[in-house]
XYZ file of C-alpha atoms in Angstrom:
700
model
C -15.364 -17.150 -1.276
C -17.687 -14.130 -1.212
C -17.822 -12.941 2.399
C -21.440 -11.790 2.066
C -23.111 -14.338 -0.211
C -20.908 -17.374 0.432
C -20.659 -17.823 -3.340
C -17.636 -19.844 -4.466
C -15.461 -17.938 -6.926
C -13.066 -20.810 -7.719
C -12.888 -21.190 -11.474
C -10.459 -21.228 -14.402
C -11.288 -17.531 -14.829
C -8.741 -16.777 -12.096
C -4.980 -17.007 -12.552
C -2.838 -18.617 -9.861
C -1.026 -16.094 -7.672
C 2.317 -17.902 -7.448
C 2.452 -18.602 -11.178
C 1.527 -14.974 -11.840
C 4.460 -13.886 -9.685
C 6.803 -16.045 -11.725
C 5.401 -14.460 -14.900
C 6.410 -11.099 -13.449
C 9.964 -12.333 -12.967
C 10.012 -13.499 -16.575
C 9.316 -9.892 -17.556
C 12.090 -8.599 -15.294
C 14.499 -11.127 -16.801
C 13.521 -9.872 -20.253
C 14.992 -6.503 -19.204
C 18.321 -8.233 -18.585
C 18.044 -9.775 -22.049
C 17.334 -6.429 -23.728
C 20.474 -5.364 -25.609
C 19.285 -1.738 -25.819
C 19.644 -1.369 -22.042
C 23.105 -0.420 -20.656
C 25.034 -3.562 -19.714
C 25.555 -2.754 -16.016
C 21.808 -2.158 -15.686
C 21.178 -5.505 -17.404
C 23.370 -7.131 -14.754
C 21.321 -5.363 -12.085
C 18.064 -6.725 -13.537
C 19.561 -10.208 -13.566
C 20.334 -9.862 -9.858
C 16.851 -8.486 -9.110
C 15.369 -11.709 -10.492
C 17.455 -13.699 -7.997
C 16.454 -11.384 -5.152
C 12.791 -11.733 -6.109
C 13.104 -15.521 -6.231
C 14.692 -15.532 -2.772
C 11.690 -13.759 -1.271
C 9.329 -15.887 -3.362
C 10.754 -19.048 -1.783
C 11.030 -17.538 1.708
C 7.369 -16.482 1.742
C 5.224 -17.988 -1.034
C 6.848 -21.424 -1.432
C 7.254 -21.663 2.346
C 3.518 -21.005 2.671
C 2.678 -23.702 0.141
C 4.847 -26.204 1.997
C 3.140 -25.333 5.273
C -0.252 -25.995 3.699
C 0.960 -29.354 2.388
C 2.405 -30.312 5.786
C -0.934 -29.470 7.400
C -2.602 -31.693 4.759
C -4.703 -28.769 3.559
C -6.751 -29.596 0.475
C -8.277 -26.134 0.157
C -8.054 -24.733 -3.340
C -7.444 -21.099 -4.195
C -9.688 -18.969 -6.434
C -7.951 -20.538 -9.446
C -9.041 -24.028 -8.362
C -5.510 -25.307 -7.640
C -4.469 -26.626 -4.234
C -1.018 -26.146 -2.659
C 0.415 -29.422 -3.962
C -0.656 -28.721 -7.548
C 0.646 -25.172 -7.340
C 4.023 -26.223 -5.921
C 4.499 -28.764 -8.706
C 3.986 -26.123 -11.385
C 6.086 -23.594 -9.458
C 9.054 -25.964 -9.391
C 8.797 -26.622 -13.125
C 8.658 -22.909 -13.957
C 11.449 -21.932 -11.558
C 13.800 -24.528 -13.054
C 13.155 -23.078 -16.519
C 13.561 -19.513 -15.255
C 16.885 -20.269 -13.527
C 18.248 -22.108 -16.566
C 17.376 -19.103 -18.741
C 18.907 -16.727 -16.199
C 22.294 -18.458 -15.943
C 22.466 -19.083 -19.685
C 22.078 -15.338 -20.162
C 24.762 -14.630 -17.543
C 27.339 -16.946 -19.078
C 26.667 -16.514 -22.788
C 25.884 -12.800 -22.905
C 26.173 -10.641 -19.773
C 29.692 -11.707 -18.752
C 31.141 -11.616 -22.311
C 29.709 -8.131 -22.928
C 31.112 -6.905 -19.601
C 34.452 -8.415 -20.571
C 34.404 -6.388 -23.799
C 34.156 -3.258 -21.659
C 37.046 -4.224 -19.388
C 34.889 -5.604 -16.577
C 36.010 -9.179 -16.034
C 35.303 -11.983 -13.604
C 38.509 -13.983 -13.515
C 38.029 -17.756 -13.516
C 40.381 -20.013 -11.552
C 41.477 -21.879 -14.653
C 42.704 -18.646 -16.262
C 44.590 -17.085 -13.328
C 48.185 -16.218 -14.200
C 51.071 -16.444 -11.760
C 50.723 -12.853 -10.504
C 47.001 -13.247 -9.976
C 47.439 -16.539 -8.126
C 50.002 -14.938 -5.817
C 47.814 -11.890 -5.082
C 44.750 -14.052 -4.458
C 46.674 -16.389 -2.129
C 47.901 -13.424 -0.085
C 44.361 -12.086 0.050
C 43.068 -15.455 1.236
C 45.715 -15.789 3.946
C 45.369 -12.194 5.136
C 41.673 -11.390 4.737
C 39.712 -14.624 4.375
C 41.312 -17.443 6.322
C 41.393 -15.609 9.694
C 37.577 -15.300 9.759
C 36.718 -18.800 8.524
C 35.620 -21.573 10.855
C 35.840 -24.956 9.129
C 33.674 -27.580 10.795
C 34.674 -31.215 10.470
C 31.672 -33.502 10.710
C 31.963 -36.339 13.219
C 29.932 -37.580 16.214
C 31.080 -34.621 18.332
C 30.594 -32.112 15.514
C 27.137 -32.591 13.979
C 25.991 -30.769 10.864
C 25.984 -27.043 11.762
C 23.035 -24.666 11.745
C 23.291 -22.969 8.377
C 22.051 -19.392 8.106
C 19.311 -18.549 5.634
C 20.765 -17.645 2.199
C 24.379 -17.827 3.399
C 27.242 -19.089 1.223
C 28.626 -22.460 2.358
C 30.934 -25.167 1.078
C 30.633 -28.928 1.456
C 34.120 -30.429 1.474
C 34.973 -34.107 0.964
C 38.280 -35.162 2.542
C 40.582 -38.151 2.934
C 43.278 -38.696 5.556
C 43.650 -38.116 9.291
C 43.841 -34.850 11.197
C 46.051 -33.903 14.150
C 43.881 -35.937 16.546
C 43.844 -39.006 14.352
C 40.299 -38.419 13.184
C 39.480 -39.425 9.634
C 36.181 -37.670 9.076
C 35.379 -37.598 5.384
C 33.210 -34.461 5.397
C 33.461 -30.839 6.504
C 31.452 -27.649 6.129
C 32.979 -24.218 5.577
C 30.691 -21.273 6.147
C 31.613 -17.995 4.429
C 31.016 -15.167 6.943
C 28.703 -12.435 5.718
C 31.350 -9.819 6.481
C 33.314 -11.062 3.472
C 32.473 -9.573 0.081
C 31.293 -12.134 -2.463
C 33.251 -10.414 -5.246
C 36.746 -8.994 -4.763
C 38.154 -6.217 -6.951
C 41.779 -6.815 -7.909
C 44.254 -3.991 -8.628
C 44.299 -3.212 -12.389
C 48.013 -4.042 -12.637
C 47.204 -7.532 -11.307
C 43.941 -8.194 -13.130
C 45.148 -6.790 -16.441
C 41.967 -4.798 -16.987
C 40.228 -1.705 -15.596
C 37.866 -3.679 -13.406
C 38.859 -7.253 -12.639
C 36.843 -9.201 -10.091
C 37.220 -12.638 -8.590
C 34.454 -14.531 -6.822
C 34.957 -15.372 -3.151
C 33.782 -18.869 -4.014
C 36.675 -19.207 -6.492
C 39.164 -18.117 -3.829
C 37.797 -20.632 -1.334
C 37.782 -23.404 -3.904
C 41.429 -22.697 -4.722
C 42.631 -22.579 -1.123
C 40.234 -24.705 0.896
C 43.090 -27.195 1.425
C 44.813 -24.584 3.638
C 42.039 -25.159 6.185
C 42.683 -28.899 6.489
C 46.424 -29.334 6.893
C 47.744 -32.807 6.116
C 44.477 -33.969 4.573
C 43.586 -34.289 0.924
C 40.572 -32.394 -0.432
C 38.665 -34.629 -2.815
C 35.954 -32.144 -3.701
C 34.518 -28.785 -2.670
C 31.001 -27.703 -3.576
C 29.294 -24.402 -2.805
C 25.705 -24.534 -1.613
C 23.029 -22.229 -0.290
C 19.826 -23.000 1.584
C 16.713 -20.810 1.599
C 14.503 -20.953 4.678
C 10.969 -20.069 5.651
C 11.140 -16.389 6.673
C 7.561 -15.911 7.824
C 7.492 -14.639 11.404
C 5.267 -16.506 13.832
C 4.031 -13.983 16.369
C 0.578 -14.558 17.840
C -0.518 -10.926 18.097
C -3.559 -11.839 20.184
C -1.474 -13.617 22.813
C 1.508 -11.320 23.235
C 1.517 -8.567 25.817
C 4.263 -6.556 24.128
C 4.518 -6.958 20.360
C 7.919 -5.290 20.120
C 9.543 -7.553 22.719
C 7.971 -10.646 21.164
C 9.120 -9.614 17.714
C 12.661 -8.947 18.920
C 12.721 -12.498 20.266
C 11.407 -13.947 17.017
C 13.616 -12.073 14.515
C 16.809 -14.100 15.114
C 14.874 -17.306 14.367
C 14.093 -16.046 10.856
C 17.619 -17.139 9.887
C 16.866 -20.721 10.934
C 13.332 -21.444 9.741
C 12.499 -24.677 7.943
C 14.477 -25.150 4.738
C 12.492 -24.736 1.510
C 15.184 -24.747 -1.219
C 18.737 -26.013 -1.706
C 20.937 -24.458 -4.404
C 24.131 -26.140 -5.587
C 26.379 -25.738 -8.598
C 25.756 -28.020 -11.555
C 29.011 -29.933 -10.941
C 28.007 -30.956 -7.409
C 28.048 -34.748 -7.187
C 24.729 -36.564 -6.668
C 26.102 -38.049 -3.435
C 26.920 -34.651 -1.905
C 23.622 -33.134 -3.094
C 21.642 -36.035 -1.591
C 23.579 -35.749 1.669
C 22.790 -32.026 1.920
C 19.121 -32.580 1.112
C 18.939 -35.104 3.950
C 20.507 -32.647 6.407
C 17.923 -29.995 5.529
C 15.026 -32.477 5.373
C 14.334 -31.660 1.750
C 13.419 -33.818 -1.219
C 14.986 -34.049 -4.670
C 12.277 -31.691 -5.965
C 13.703 -28.974 -3.708
C 17.146 -29.107 -5.341
C 18.100 -26.351 -7.801
C 21.358 -26.670 -9.752
C 22.920 -23.527 -11.210
C 25.676 -22.957 -13.753
C 27.612 -20.358 -11.803
C 27.596 -18.652 -8.376
C 24.744 -19.857 -6.167
C 23.917 -16.308 -5.122
C 23.658 -13.810 -7.968
C 22.144 -11.234 -5.595
C 25.653 -10.433 -4.389
C 26.542 -9.131 -7.872
C 23.992 -6.328 -7.562
C 26.662 -4.063 -6.061
C 29.010 -4.401 -9.055
C 27.527 -1.424 -10.988
C 28.237 0.824 -7.997
C 31.862 -0.360 -7.886
C 32.457 0.388 -11.554
C 32.896 4.063 -12.525
C 31.460 3.735 -16.020
C 28.532 6.117 -16.419
C 28.343 5.195 -20.092
C 27.310 1.668 -19.088
C 24.489 2.806 -16.794
C 21.235 4.703 -17.094
C 21.817 8.455 -17.562
C 21.910 10.433 -14.333
C 19.104 12.850 -13.530
C 18.161 15.329 -10.836
C 14.553 15.039 -9.615
C 12.571 18.174 -10.384
C 10.829 20.411 -7.857
C 7.457 22.127 -8.417
C 7.815 25.827 -9.246
C 6.048 26.886 -6.017
C 8.788 25.165 -4.012
C 11.800 26.143 -6.104
C 12.628 29.240 -4.088
C 15.317 28.426 -1.556
C 13.846 28.207 1.924
C 10.275 28.226 0.579
C 7.712 28.270 3.383
C 6.011 24.890 2.999
C 3.001 25.941 5.054
C 2.422 29.085 2.994
C 2.637 27.120 -0.249
C 0.235 24.385 0.919
C -2.233 26.955 2.285
C -2.380 28.532 -1.151
C -2.856 25.332 -3.194
C -2.643 21.571 -2.987
C 0.762 20.342 -4.182
C 1.325 17.079 -6.062
C 4.682 15.309 -6.269
C 5.389 12.555 -8.795
C 8.397 10.496 -7.687
C 11.094 9.784 -8.743
C 10.708 12.319 -11.540
C 10.111 14.937 -8.859
C 12.063 15.187 -5.652
C 11.087 13.686 -2.290
C 12.906 16.569 -0.602
C 9.756 18.712 -0.058
C 8.415 15.976 2.238
C 11.593 16.135 4.304
C 11.484 19.950 4.169
C 7.969 19.952 5.619
C 9.003 17.903 8.655
C 12.262 19.797 9.148
C 10.432 23.122 9.010
C 7.788 21.765 11.364
C 10.479 20.592 13.801
C 12.027 24.088 13.930
C 8.811 26.157 13.758
C 7.670 27.408 17.208
C 4.108 27.632 15.886
C 3.944 23.884 15.237
C 2.496 22.012 18.191
C 2.162 18.443 16.902
C 3.365 16.054 14.183
C 1.816 12.669 13.467
C 3.122 10.132 10.971
C 2.815 6.502 9.928
C 6.002 4.538 9.293
C 6.025 1.332 7.251
C 9.400 1.335 5.486
C 11.797 4.222 6.000
C 15.320 2.744 5.931
C 18.179 2.508 8.410
C 19.454 6.048 7.723
C 16.647 8.540 7.240
C 16.684 12.347 7.298
C 12.951 12.232 7.752
C 13.117 10.117 10.916
C 15.959 12.264 12.253
C 13.693 15.296 11.762
C 11.010 13.607 13.866
C 13.590 12.956 16.588
C 14.592 16.642 16.442
C 10.955 17.713 16.636
C 10.431 15.643 19.772
C 13.585 17.103 21.318
C 12.180 20.587 20.613
C 9.101 19.781 22.642
C 6.638 19.059 19.817
C 3.952 16.444 20.391
C 5.304 13.778 18.051
C 3.201 10.679 17.471
C 4.528 7.914 15.229
C 2.566 4.822 14.249
C 5.316 2.299 13.536
C 4.453 -0.921 11.742
C 6.687 -3.490 13.389
C 5.622 -6.264 11.017
C 6.788 -4.592 7.794
C 8.440 -7.649 6.247
C 12.269 -7.542 6.288
C 12.180 -4.005 7.785
C 11.206 -5.122 11.289
C 14.627 -4.531 12.836
C 15.037 -1.025 11.382
C 11.553 -0.072 12.570
C 12.213 -1.416 16.074
C 15.388 0.671 16.257
C 13.593 3.849 15.148
C 10.794 3.176 17.629
C 13.351 2.926 20.437
C 15.094 6.157 19.424
C 11.806 8.046 19.196
C 10.688 6.819 22.610
C 14.025 7.903 24.106
C 13.347 11.526 23.095
C 9.766 11.548 24.345
C 7.780 10.799 21.179
C 4.584 8.795 21.423
C 5.161 5.505 19.602
C 2.306 3.120 18.910
C 2.254 -0.066 16.887
C -1.085 0.206 15.139
C -3.887 -2.314 15.515
C -3.517 -5.980 16.417
C -4.230 -8.146 13.382
C -4.019 -5.250 10.885
C -0.768 -3.955 9.440
C -0.699 -0.173 9.214
C 0.194 0.341 5.553
C -1.353 3.809 5.081
C 1.088 6.623 4.201
C 0.043 9.682 6.220
C 1.767 12.701 7.716
C -0.022 15.473 9.603
C 1.352 18.705 11.066
C -0.719 20.791 13.484
C 0.195 24.488 13.611
C -1.151 27.405 15.620
C -2.108 30.255 13.292
C -4.021 33.434 14.214
C -5.073 32.002 17.550
C -6.420 28.676 16.226
C -5.038 25.328 15.157
C -4.636 24.455 11.496
C -3.688 21.080 10.030
C -1.458 20.266 7.068
C -1.345 16.809 5.562
C 0.777 14.717 3.233
C -0.722 11.533 1.775
C 1.169 9.159 -0.476
C 1.098 5.953 -2.469
C 4.633 4.996 -1.382
C 6.770 4.745 1.722
C 8.501 7.568 3.568
C 11.818 6.268 2.269
C 14.094 8.820 0.531
C 16.195 6.163 -1.219
C 13.316 4.199 -2.748
C 11.698 7.509 -3.716
C 14.460 7.674 -6.356
C 13.730 4.134 -7.546
C 9.935 3.720 -7.264
C 7.196 5.655 -9.041
C 4.769 7.153 -6.532
C 2.506 10.150 -6.001
C 2.412 12.320 -2.906
C -0.182 14.997 -2.152
C 0.153 17.992 0.210
C -3.109 19.578 1.268
C -4.614 21.775 3.962
C -8.192 20.967 2.920
C -10.047 20.991 6.227
C -12.243 17.971 5.544
C -9.354 15.899 4.185
C -7.255 16.844 7.200
C -10.141 15.950 9.521
C -10.291 12.512 7.878
C -6.585 11.945 8.420
C -6.915 13.043 12.034
C -9.761 10.547 12.492
C -7.615 7.688 11.140
C -4.784 8.630 13.503
C -7.282 8.663 16.377
C -8.380 5.134 15.444
C -4.778 3.938 15.376
C -3.707 5.471 18.678
C -6.916 5.295 20.691
C -10.074 3.238 21.083
C -13.615 3.656 19.794
C -15.790 3.076 16.750
C -14.782 4.280 13.310
C -16.599 7.455 12.339
C -17.733 8.232 8.806
C -15.067 10.018 6.781
C -15.601 12.955 4.424
C -13.299 12.044 1.550
C -11.041 9.139 2.474
C -11.859 5.520 1.760
C -10.279 3.357 4.412
C -9.418 -0.298 4.918
C -10.602 -2.391 6.591
C -13.883 -0.439 6.818
C -14.945 1.237 3.590
C -12.316 0.848 0.862
C -13.544 -2.467 -0.533
C -17.204 -1.472 -0.550
C -16.441 1.933 -2.086
C -14.368 0.391 -4.885
C -17.158 -2.125 -5.509
C -19.716 0.698 -5.533
C -17.639 2.731 -8.020
C -17.282 -0.274 -10.357
C -20.990 -1.056 -10.120
C -21.799 2.583 -10.867
C -19.868 2.363 -14.144
C -21.740 -0.874 -14.821
C -25.046 0.920 -14.310
C -24.042 3.822 -16.555
C -23.033 1.430 -19.341
C -26.346 -0.387 -19.120
C -28.096 2.983 -19.434
C -26.294 3.512 -22.747
C -23.715 5.970 -21.428
C -20.000 5.777 -21.932
C -18.305 4.112 -18.982
C -14.600 3.706 -18.324
C -12.430 2.384 -15.482
C -8.656 2.750 -15.370
C -6.764 1.271 -12.426
C -3.017 1.155 -11.871
C -1.564 -0.954 -9.077
C 1.058 -3.509 -8.108
C -1.229 -6.538 -7.817
C -4.850 -7.510 -8.518
C -6.016 -10.626 -6.667
C -9.234 -9.995 -4.705
C -11.967 -12.289 -6.166
C -15.000 -10.075 -5.542
C -13.359 -7.105 -7.250
C -12.383 -9.318 -10.190
C -15.923 -10.654 -10.470
C -17.259 -7.066 -10.422
C -14.846 -6.112 -13.231
C -15.999 -9.121 -15.272
C -19.619 -8.004 -14.838
C -18.696 -4.438 -15.797
C -16.996 -5.704 -18.952
C -20.090 -7.700 -19.896
C -22.185 -4.547 -19.432
C -19.960 -2.671 -21.889
C -17.640 -0.816 -19.509
C -14.173 -0.246 -20.948
C -11.654 -1.425 -18.350
C -7.931 -0.630 -18.600
C -5.748 -2.216 -15.940
C -2.068 -1.373 -15.482
C -0.819 -4.049 -13.070
C 2.923 -4.201 -12.548
C 3.036 -7.593 -10.814
C 0.604 -10.470 -10.425
C -2.895 -10.167 -11.869
C -5.404 -12.973 -11.255
C -7.929 -11.569 -13.758
C -8.021 -13.004 -17.287
C -8.602 -10.306 -19.931
C -10.063 -10.797 -23.376
C -12.156 -13.909 -22.644
C -15.199 -13.908 -24.970
C -18.429 -13.347 -23.106
C -16.556 -12.586 -19.905
C -13.844 -9.951 -20.228
C -13.503 -8.883 -23.851
C -13.650 -5.203 -22.789
C -10.775 -5.578 -20.325
C -7.162 -4.911 -21.213
C -4.297 -5.687 -18.815
C -0.794 -4.360 -19.248
C 2.353 -4.343 -17.142
C 5.142 -1.756 -17.311
C 8.664 -2.950 -16.511
C 11.261 -0.203 -16.797
C 14.079 1.665 -15.149
C 11.910 2.491 -12.139
C 9.712 0.103 -10.172
C 6.095 1.037 -10.874
C 4.499 1.496 -7.439
C 1.675 4.015 -7.855
C -1.914 3.016 -7.082
C -4.343 5.132 -9.111
C -8.071 4.473 -9.535
C -10.030 6.367 -12.208
C -13.797 6.186 -12.738
C -15.330 8.217 -15.576
C -18.604 8.553 -13.617
C -20.608 10.353 -16.276
C -17.853 12.941 -16.943
C -17.105 13.562 -13.240
C -13.716 11.896 -13.860
C -13.116 10.730 -10.293
C -9.451 10.131 -9.493
C -8.174 8.432 -6.355
C -4.657 7.694 -5.112
C -4.038 4.955 -2.589
C -1.561 2.989 -0.520
C -3.541 -0.183 -1.289
C -3.423 -2.746 -4.045
C -6.563 -4.728 -4.877
C -5.691 -7.714 -2.723
C -7.475 -9.443 0.149
C -4.833 -8.351 2.634
C -5.069 -4.669 1.622
C -8.851 -4.617 1.841
C -9.427 -6.679 4.974
C -6.214 -7.142 6.998
C -4.496 -3.770 6.717
C -5.097 -0.140 7.573
C -4.989 1.628 4.210
C -6.250 4.948 2.882
C -7.473 5.952 -0.547
C -7.838 9.678 -1.176
C -9.336 11.754 -3.996
C -7.450 14.337 -6.021
C -9.791 17.325 -5.820
C -7.860 20.076 -7.611
C -8.754 19.948 -11.339
C -5.236 20.739 -12.539
C -3.703 18.105 -10.308
C -6.375 15.603 -11.304
C -5.460 16.167 -14.951
C -1.818 15.662 -14.095
C -2.531 12.287 -12.487
C -4.596 11.191 -15.476
C -1.998 12.366 -17.988
C 1.202 11.398 -16.166
C 0.046 8.401 -14.178
C -2.406 6.737 -16.565
C -2.487 7.960 -20.171
C 1.309 7.982 -20.534
C 1.396 4.327 -19.492
C -1.532 3.335 -21.682
C 0.286 4.814 -24.696
C 3.587 3.126 -23.834
C 4.741 0.803 -26.626
C 8.316 0.280 -25.437
C 8.242 -0.985 -21.849
C 4.678 -2.327 -21.824
C 3.630 -5.967 -21.775
C 0.102 -7.002 -22.772
C -1.498 -9.905 -20.957
C -3.228 -12.695 -22.891
C -6.291 -14.531 -21.621
C -4.071 -17.495 -20.671
C -2.062 -15.340 -18.254
C 1.021 -14.973 -20.445
C 2.447 -11.627 -21.538
C 3.840 -10.376 -24.826
C 6.008 -7.302 -25.170
C 4.542 -4.312 -26.994
C 6.581 -3.043 -29.918
C 6.319 0.343 -31.659
C 5.887 -1.224 -35.099
C 5.046 1.562 -37.511
C 4.062 3.891 -34.664
C 6.235 6.483 -32.919
C 8.127 4.980 -29.991
C 6.552 6.025 -26.690
C 8.152 5.295 -23.334
C 6.250 6.585 -20.303
C 9.150 6.720 -17.862
C 11.533 8.402 -20.312
C 8.961 11.020 -21.312
C 8.205 11.777 -17.649
C 11.924 12.162 -16.945
C 12.182 14.681 -19.776
C 9.025 16.442 -18.659
C 9.523 16.627 -14.889
C 13.170 15.978 -14.020
C 16.384 17.829 -14.682
C 18.313 15.400 -16.856
C 22.085 15.446 -16.640
C 22.170 13.844 -20.074
C 19.506 13.089 -22.693
C 17.313 10.302 -21.332
C 17.536 7.152 -23.399
C 14.316 5.429 -24.393
C 14.671 2.633 -21.885
């Protein structure tokens, strides 16, 4: 619904968000199916699909179920209500899971086996393996297990979200004369889900056995004198949305700390069992979790493939992984001990992660912490990780007497606990810690250092499209900009003032900001291209982001297309816009890049009558980013750096014919192929161009 006109945007011209997310996971799974990708990386992609599906059920499916329980009949922009969406989601997920496990069993595991990486099945254990595994069970597993027999005094236990459990059917009487026929065994999370056997026992270089196989083989040891009739592994996924009424709480951090433990015990939304689980046991479990048959998902293998994601790190086979590389560093910063402030004063500096190192960002804060001329440091924190050099540098700066102000977003999903811990540590050393604005997540990526130079204060700023997280900076593509431009720095200071203080939002010089101006400025830029096209001038929009969902923006892009504006969209995840519809969007092309690195950059280009305006942002084009978050979008002013963003961040991806997927008007994607053209892979070419490769980068 248009917030200004009240016009209803619901129509078949919009693609359903949940179904679009599942389309994205189809593309990720295609990476696992790609035989040209190293086998251990294919296994990793397979696990990423499972991890994505976990969050999809915890958040998106849980939300749909809540709407259904509240008897909501409201339809989304695509015209589908929650019940219709959930029905299609279930159908697609069943197909996706079947495809995933078929790939695991018929291809991934056999290829790993060929390379001496084996997962030993119970039926094939030899005598030495059985003996080693029994000793392991008795010494390492059994002491930490707590089997729970189900009877009137032992009701069905509270099962943790996404934990591994076993439903055991028994016959006979125990030591107290009880003859309960059912028991539950919960596998503690401290136990690894895959166990590496010694090579002399496994008979290969890397022989693994699943914890589930060990428990299946020895579950009888837990129920002495009773006969085990069956043992079935299962896993329940729960609603992981946090319910904190930000308008009612007096202390958000304390309220959140009280709510976090309950995330493990939210309402069940999915039950996973193995395909050999009997209908009686499956029905019994569904009843315990208050789920229906439609919520049951049978799998042909382990119920939690996510736990296999650590296998590549346990196997020392570089030939079966992506080639190693060392992120490059801009020439101005190459000199050991380079003065970050001197470099930034001279010119703006652009970093393109992961092809270029995140270290200069850490260097800036570490130098600021030690520099007696620095008087203040301000930073936003959304995701930064449990162990972070950057956060340690902020702690050091506060200990050295700097005015350190950190805006910590406590509601960064699944990072809440880490952020609470950092907030506590920073407060202990005297830093000012604030939690942003009630009702608006602080998602902007900003860092500002204030330094006294020649008797006056000067500001230095870093703005980014990604999180201040050194580990993900090696896995996600993002841009970061250092600048000492006075007006840009004044804008950043104004946003920090809004976040930490009170008062009306002042007009900014360069930055576009959510929830105040970003949406209207993007709309204005699109409409300007529309106007130029109608005047007979060449008009072009290129936008790269993670998701495109906001209806008014989509409608504006449709209108621009009809006016003759060429629109190129590079959307990694879900895109609700339908390209190539005659009379509506024939001038719009949508592509998605799925490669070695997670595409995370947000870049907005408007030709603007040869002005070639380029903006970088922390925001996707979604309702939440425009209206319920604090985001910033900043221009790249330096001509050389602007060209770099266009060339590296946009043109390279538009030319890609190896990792690109083109979207059809029906919302489905087809993989681009080189055909008779030269193979072009954006990520590989950027690695060769910007990073220091330890080995020639493969075209993957």
